[in-house]
Short mmCIF file of C-alpha atoms in Angstrom, two decimals:
data_model
loop_
_atom_site.label_atom_id
_atom_site.label_comp_id
_atom_site.label_asym_id
_atom_site.label_seq_id
_atom_site.Cartn_x
_atom_site.Cartn_y
_atom_site.Cartn_z
CA MET A 556 61.35 80.60 12.49
CA LEU A 557 60.16 80.79 9.02
CA ARG A 558 59.79 77.19 8.51
CA ALA A 559 57.85 77.00 11.62
CA LEU A 560 54.96 79.57 10.65
CA GLU A 561 54.77 77.47 7.71
CA LEU A 562 54.22 74.37 9.59
CA ALA A 563 51.30 76.27 11.84
CA ALA A 564 50.05 77.72 8.48
CA THR A 565 49.71 73.89 7.24
CA PRO A 566 46.83 73.36 5.09
CA GLY A 567 43.88 71.71 6.54
CA VAL A 568 44.24 72.23 10.39
CA PRO A 569 41.07 73.77 11.97
CA LEU A 570 41.16 77.58 12.33
CA GLY A 571 40.08 77.09 15.93
CA PRO A 572 39.46 76.83 19.17
CA ASN A 573 42.64 75.85 19.91
CA PRO A 574 45.04 78.52 17.71
CA ARG A 575 47.97 76.81 15.03
CA VAL A 576 51.35 76.34 16.11
CA GLY A 577 54.43 75.47 13.92
CA CYS A 578 57.64 74.35 15.99
CA VAL A 579 61.60 73.46 15.05
CA LEU A 580 64.20 71.76 16.63
CA LEU A 581 68.12 72.88 15.74
CA ASP A 582 70.89 71.40 17.22
CA ALA A 583 74.28 73.39 17.98
CA ASP A 584 75.03 73.72 14.39
CA GLY A 585 71.89 75.18 13.88
CA GLN A 586 70.68 71.86 11.38
CA GLU A 587 67.13 70.70 11.60
CA VAL A 588 66.86 67.65 14.26
CA ALA A 589 63.08 67.42 13.95
CA GLU A 590 60.14 69.43 13.52
CA GLY A 591 56.24 69.15 14.27
CA PHE A 592 52.67 71.44 13.78
CA HIS A 593 49.52 71.09 16.37
CA ARG A 594 46.37 70.04 14.33
CA GLY A 595 43.88 71.03 16.03
CA ALA A 596 42.31 70.23 19.91
CA GLY A 597 43.06 66.99 21.58
CA ALA A 598 45.57 66.01 19.16
CA PRO A 599 49.39 66.44 20.51
CA HIS A 600 50.66 69.77 20.63
CA ALA A 601 53.64 71.22 17.74
CA GLU A 602 56.38 70.83 20.78
CA VAL A 603 55.52 67.14 21.29
CA VAL A 604 54.73 65.94 18.35
CA ALA A 605 58.67 67.81 17.10
CA LEU A 606 59.95 65.81 20.61
CA ALA A 607 58.33 62.63 19.47
CA GLU A 608 60.23 62.95 16.70
CA ALA A 609 63.85 63.80 17.85
CA GLY A 610 63.75 61.61 20.53
CA ASP A 611 67.08 61.50 22.12
CA ARG A 612 68.39 63.49 19.85
CA ALA A 613 66.27 66.59 21.86
CA ARG A 614 68.51 66.55 24.31
CA GLY A 615 71.07 70.08 24.37
CA THR A 616 68.35 71.17 21.09
CA THR A 617 67.21 74.63 20.47
CA ALA A 618 63.02 74.29 19.90
CA VAL A 619 61.92 77.50 17.78
CA VAL A 620 58.07 77.75 18.08
CA THR A 621 55.81 80.59 17.14
CA LEU A 622 53.57 80.72 20.14
CA GLU A 623 54.72 80.01 23.29
CA PRO A 624 54.59 76.78 25.11
CA CYS A 625 51.58 75.99 27.33
CA ASN A 626 51.64 76.07 31.35
CA HIS A 627 48.65 73.88 31.54
CA THR A 628 47.73 70.49 31.45
CA GLY A 629 44.16 70.27 29.65
CA ARG A 630 43.75 67.29 27.14
CA THR A 631 47.48 67.24 26.79
CA GLY A 632 50.33 67.90 29.42
CA PRO A 633 52.32 71.11 29.70
CA CYS A 634 54.30 71.93 26.69
CA ALA A 635 56.82 74.05 28.69
CA GLN A 636 57.44 70.30 30.87
CA ALA A 637 57.54 68.58 27.84
CA LEU A 638 60.67 71.00 26.82
CA VAL A 639 61.83 70.82 29.83
CA ASP A 640 62.11 67.05 30.64
CA ALA A 641 63.46 66.09 26.80
CA GLY A 642 66.67 68.41 27.56
CA VAL A 643 66.24 71.32 25.73
CA ARG A 644 68.67 73.76 26.50
CA ARG A 645 66.90 76.83 24.76
CA VAL A 646 63.32 78.03 23.21
CA VAL A 647 62.55 80.46 21.42
CA PHE A 648 59.14 82.08 20.73
CA ALA A 649 57.57 84.73 18.24
CA GLN A 650 53.76 85.09 20.49
CA PRO A 651 53.89 85.60 23.70
CA ASP A 652 50.65 82.92 24.67
CA THR A 653 48.17 86.06 26.87
CA ASN A 654 45.67 83.28 27.32
CA PRO A 655 45.34 82.90 31.15
CA VAL A 656 44.53 79.39 31.09
CA ALA A 657 47.85 78.17 29.07
CA GLU A 658 50.02 81.48 29.82
CA GLY A 659 53.42 81.56 31.95
CA GLY A 660 55.38 78.79 29.80
CA GLY A 661 58.26 81.16 29.23
CA ALA A 662 58.36 81.69 32.88
CA ALA A 663 58.73 77.91 33.22
CA LEU A 664 61.03 76.94 30.64
CA ALA A 665 63.46 79.85 32.56
CA ALA A 666 63.14 78.77 35.97
CA ALA A 667 63.61 75.04 35.17
CA GLY A 668 67.37 76.35 33.79
CA VAL A 669 66.28 76.79 30.01
CA GLU A 670 67.23 79.47 27.68
CA VAL A 671 64.29 81.70 26.86
CA GLU A 672 63.88 84.13 24.25
CA HIS A 673 60.99 85.42 22.58
CA GLY A 674 59.41 87.99 19.55
CA LEU A 675 61.11 87.01 17.03
CA ARG A 676 58.30 87.46 14.24
CA GLU A 677 55.92 88.04 16.72
CA THR A 678 53.54 89.97 13.89
CA GLU A 679 53.89 86.99 11.59
CA ALA A 680 52.73 84.67 14.34
CA ARG A 681 50.25 86.86 15.58
CA ALA A 682 49.08 86.64 11.82
CA VAL A 683 48.53 83.01 11.29
CA ASN A 684 46.27 83.01 14.41
CA ARG A 685 44.56 86.25 13.68
CA VAL A 686 40.94 85.84 14.85
CA TRP A 687 42.33 83.40 18.31
CA THR A 688 44.82 85.91 19.01
CA PHE A 689 42.36 88.77 18.95
CA ALA A 690 39.82 86.69 20.94
CA VAL A 691 42.46 85.74 23.96
CA ASP A 692 43.13 89.86 23.74
CA HIS A 693 39.78 91.27 23.86
CA GLY A 694 37.75 87.91 25.42
CA ARG A 695 35.53 87.92 22.79
CA PRO A 696 34.67 86.31 19.58
CA PHE A 697 35.56 88.65 16.12
CA VAL A 698 32.57 89.71 14.77
CA THR A 699 32.69 89.81 10.84
CA TRP A 700 29.96 92.00 9.61
CA LYS A 701 29.16 90.78 5.95
CA PHE A 702 26.26 92.39 3.17
CA ALA A 703 24.98 92.87 -0.35
CA THR A 704 24.52 96.13 -1.02
CA THR A 705 23.69 97.74 -4.66
CA LEU A 706 25.45 101.09 -5.35
CA ASP A 707 23.29 103.24 -3.77
CA GLY A 708 23.29 101.02 -0.32
CA ARG A 709 19.60 99.46 -0.61
CA SER A 710 19.85 95.42 0.35
CA ALA A 711 16.18 94.99 -0.73
CA ALA A 712 13.81 96.50 -3.30
CA ALA A 713 10.47 98.72 -1.69
CA ASP A 714 8.46 95.72 -2.34
CA GLY A 715 10.74 93.72 0.26
CA THR A 716 12.85 91.87 -3.05
CA SER A 717 16.17 91.06 -2.24
CA ARG A 718 17.03 87.84 -4.64
CA TRP A 719 19.42 88.45 -6.13
CA VAL A 720 21.16 91.69 -4.96
CA SER A 721 24.81 89.67 -5.05
CA SER A 722 26.00 87.37 -8.14
CA PRO A 723 26.53 83.67 -7.80
CA GLU A 724 30.12 84.29 -7.64
CA ALA A 725 29.38 86.81 -4.98
CA ARG A 726 27.59 84.18 -3.10
CA ARG A 727 29.98 81.26 -3.40
CA ASP A 728 32.50 83.88 -2.40
CA THR A 729 29.92 84.42 0.61
CA HIS A 730 30.19 80.57 1.50
CA ARG A 731 34.31 80.26 1.18
CA LEU A 732 34.49 83.18 3.90
CA ARG A 733 31.32 81.75 5.95
CA ALA A 734 33.79 78.48 6.42
CA LEU A 735 36.49 80.73 7.99
CA ALA A 736 34.23 81.47 10.66
CA ASP A 737 32.74 79.20 13.79
CA THR A 738 29.51 80.90 14.18
CA MET A 739 27.14 82.76 12.12
CA LEU A 740 24.93 84.83 13.55
CA VAL A 741 21.28 86.27 12.46
CA GLY A 742 18.43 87.75 13.91
CA THR A 743 14.99 86.39 14.88
CA ASN A 744 13.11 88.72 11.95
CA THR A 745 15.67 87.47 9.55
CA ILE A 746 14.45 83.08 10.15
CA ASP A 747 11.10 84.99 10.05
CA VAL A 748 11.22 86.89 7.30
CA ASP A 749 13.99 84.73 4.94
CA ASP A 750 13.70 81.14 6.88
CA PRO A 751 17.91 80.38 5.59
CA GLU A 752 19.44 77.23 6.31
CA LEU A 753 22.98 79.21 6.94
CA THR A 754 24.65 75.85 6.22
CA VAL A 755 28.01 76.74 4.32
CA ARG A 756 27.96 74.43 1.03
CA ASP A 757 30.16 73.85 -1.26
CA GLU A 758 31.02 74.41 -5.28
CA LEU A 759 28.35 71.72 -5.80
CA ASP A 760 26.13 73.74 -3.55
CA GLN A 761 26.41 70.58 -1.11
CA PRO A 762 26.48 70.82 2.95
CA VAL A 763 30.51 70.59 3.39
CA PRO A 764 31.24 68.09 6.75
CA GLN A 765 32.49 71.28 9.13
CA GLN A 766 29.60 73.34 9.60
CA PRO A 767 29.37 76.59 11.85
CA LEU A 768 27.52 76.89 14.63
CA ARG A 769 23.63 78.74 13.67
CA ALA A 770 23.28 81.37 16.68
CA VAL A 771 20.18 83.27 16.23
CA MET A 772 19.52 86.21 18.40
CA GLY A 773 16.63 87.94 19.93
CA LEU A 774 13.23 86.95 22.34
CA ARG A 775 11.17 86.41 19.87
CA ASP A 776 10.04 82.68 20.01
CA LEU A 777 10.77 80.98 16.65
CA PRO A 778 9.01 77.75 15.34
CA ALA A 779 10.95 74.62 15.43
CA THR A 780 10.33 74.12 11.99
CA LYS A 781 12.61 77.03 10.51
CA ARG A 782 15.46 75.80 8.50
CA VAL A 783 17.62 76.92 10.64
CA PHE A 784 16.76 74.48 13.33
CA ASN A 785 17.10 70.98 11.15
CA ASP A 786 20.19 68.71 11.53
CA ARG A 787 22.40 69.74 9.05
CA ALA A 788 24.41 71.96 11.22
CA PRO A 789 24.37 73.00 15.35
CA SER A 790 21.74 75.91 15.90
CA LEU A 791 21.23 78.20 19.50
CA HIS A 792 18.79 80.44 19.85
CA LEU A 793 20.51 84.11 22.26
CA ARG A 794 17.45 85.36 23.68
CA THR A 795 18.85 88.32 24.18
CA ARG A 796 19.04 91.73 22.14
CA ASP A 797 22.10 92.81 23.37
CA PRO A 798 25.60 92.54 21.67
CA HIS A 799 27.36 91.97 23.99
CA GLU A 800 25.13 89.59 25.97
CA ALA A 801 25.61 87.52 22.92
CA LEU A 802 28.85 88.14 22.23
CA ALA A 803 30.02 86.46 26.28
CA ALA A 804 27.24 83.73 25.91
CA LEU A 805 29.82 82.48 22.21
CA TYR A 806 32.75 83.40 23.83
CA ARG A 807 31.98 81.12 27.21
CA GLN A 808 31.09 78.33 24.29
CA ASP A 809 34.67 78.94 22.66
CA ARG A 810 33.32 80.11 19.80
CA GLN A 811 36.05 82.81 18.45
CA HIS A 812 34.81 83.88 15.09
CA VAL A 813 30.89 85.17 14.64
CA PHE A 814 30.10 85.97 11.00
CA LEU A 815 27.02 88.40 11.43
CA GLU A 816 24.82 87.94 8.55
CA GLY A 817 21.67 89.55 9.99
CA GLY A 818 19.74 92.61 8.54
CA PRO A 819 20.09 95.91 9.19
CA THR A 820 18.80 96.59 13.04
CA LEU A 821 21.07 94.03 13.94
CA ALA A 822 24.14 95.14 12.08
CA ALA A 823 23.04 98.50 13.22
CA ALA A 824 23.39 97.41 17.38
CA PHE A 825 26.98 95.84 16.64
CA LEU A 826 27.82 98.92 14.59
CA GLU A 827 26.90 101.42 17.65
CA ALA A 828 27.88 98.83 20.44
CA GLY A 829 31.58 99.33 19.02
CA LEU A 830 31.23 95.50 18.26
CA VAL A 831 32.17 95.10 14.33
CA ASP A 832 35.86 94.28 13.40
CA GLU A 833 35.71 93.29 9.84
CA VAL A 834 33.16 94.52 6.99
CA VAL A 835 32.82 92.56 4.14
CA ALA A 836 30.61 94.11 1.16
CA TYR A 837 29.08 92.97 -2.01
CA VAL A 838 28.72 95.74 -4.48
CA ALA A 839 26.45 95.21 -7.27
CA PRO A 840 26.30 97.00 -10.06
CA MET A 841 22.84 98.11 -9.83
CA LEU A 842 20.22 100.84 -8.73
CA LEU A 843 17.14 100.84 -6.81
CA GLY A 844 16.22 104.28 -5.22
CA ALA A 845 14.35 103.05 -3.00
CA GLY A 846 14.18 100.19 -0.76
CA ARG A 847 15.60 98.45 2.57
CA ASN A 848 19.00 100.08 3.64
CA ALA A 849 21.87 98.42 4.28
CA VAL A 850 22.42 99.03 7.97
CA ALA A 851 19.79 101.00 10.11
CA ASP A 852 19.90 104.20 11.48
CA LEU A 853 23.50 104.56 13.55
CA GLY A 854 21.98 108.52 15.31
CA ILE A 855 24.55 110.02 12.52
CA HIS A 856 23.13 113.27 11.76
CA THR A 857 26.78 115.08 10.22
CA MET A 858 29.59 114.18 7.86
CA ALA A 859 31.75 114.88 10.65
CA ASP A 860 30.53 111.85 13.04
CA ALA A 861 30.65 109.05 9.82
CA ARG A 862 31.89 106.56 11.02
CA GLN A 863 35.59 106.21 9.09
CA LEU A 864 36.36 102.25 7.54
CA GLU A 865 40.00 102.13 6.20
CA VAL A 866 39.84 99.73 2.82
CA THR A 867 41.62 96.46 3.46
CA ASP A 868 41.25 95.00 0.06
CA VAL A 869 39.27 95.21 -2.92
CA THR A 870 38.49 92.44 -5.38
CA VAL A 871 36.27 91.99 -8.43
CA LEU A 872 33.93 88.83 -8.55
CA PRO A 873 33.68 88.89 -12.55
CA GLY A 874 29.72 87.34 -13.27
CA THR A 875 29.75 83.87 -15.63
CA ASP A 876 27.89 86.01 -18.45
CA THR A 877 25.64 88.19 -19.32
CA ALA A 878 22.90 87.13 -17.11
CA HIS A 879 25.05 87.65 -13.93
CA HIS A 880 26.39 90.75 -13.06
CA THR A 881 30.32 91.32 -10.98
CA ASN A 882 30.49 92.12 -7.51
CA VAL A 883 32.62 93.72 -6.10
CA ARG A 884 34.16 92.79 -2.46
CA ILE A 885 35.15 95.36 -0.41
CA THR A 886 36.98 94.03 2.65
CA MET A 887 37.34 96.85 5.30
CA ARG A 888 37.93 97.27 9.39
CA PRO A 889 37.11 99.86 11.27
CA SER A 890 39.58 102.84 11.77
CA PRO A 891 42.22 103.08 14.35
CA ALA A 892 40.38 106.02 15.82
CA VAL A 893 37.18 104.28 15.41
CA GLU A 894 38.80 101.27 17.53
CA GLU A 895 40.66 103.15 19.70
CA GLU A 896 37.02 104.74 21.03
CA ALA A 897 35.71 101.25 20.64
#
């Protein structure tokens, strides 16, 4: 299974919309016969790749797969049936497939007389497809809220200026994180005031080939001349102020990971709705004393009601010279108690 997990996590494989899957075929002595991994939507599934490599040698083998073989016909046929047709004797999979479209592969295999086991290294398999698993289990995209702040919690000065709270190194790191999502989401006010392009750019500040969807949320009409509507990436105007409606619309388009970069009002709306699953804060060694808060009023009036977050990572992003300050990236998630309430 460890080898199958390595295959599933092969660098360069798209993070969505399909899950990343690895498969290894073993003979009766536990020796590898063939292996394969899924290269993205429309490509053969991991099991099919391994079966094609094995040919007639697949008969009587054990298939070790990171995700339960699918049981539906989409762009490709059902993997469960392919394993049966190839004469595979036993299937061991790590993570059950709870996608209602594809689930049931294990039962189909067992009904065909194939020995089936599951649960081996399921935690590691879920980690390979963290976002996909969350989206399937919750019926909505995973939401990462990213913001930059001074030490006293300001995202802009009293005159509205915000360039630059974050350092060049932090901004480059932000582009790296943007590339891990399939959707950028901001509010109409951010587009009106800042006119961001919301593209992902590389180390040379050039757009990368694969761009996330640029989604703008709000009822306000926006000029077509705004940079978010240029031809460098797809764009979508979600005419709603309801975070639940926005995420439902994106999920219907098979979007699984929303990178929330809107202003304090939009952030507060998602937090109040319990729809923030990860927080990435870039903290600059600055003090402003006044200015725009990183998040708007959450209706909290006592310390006992404070939103609790669990720190999962702290990374120092040093400046390249004395003119560029150091930032600290703090990655957090809602505490278990908050997740249960949401």
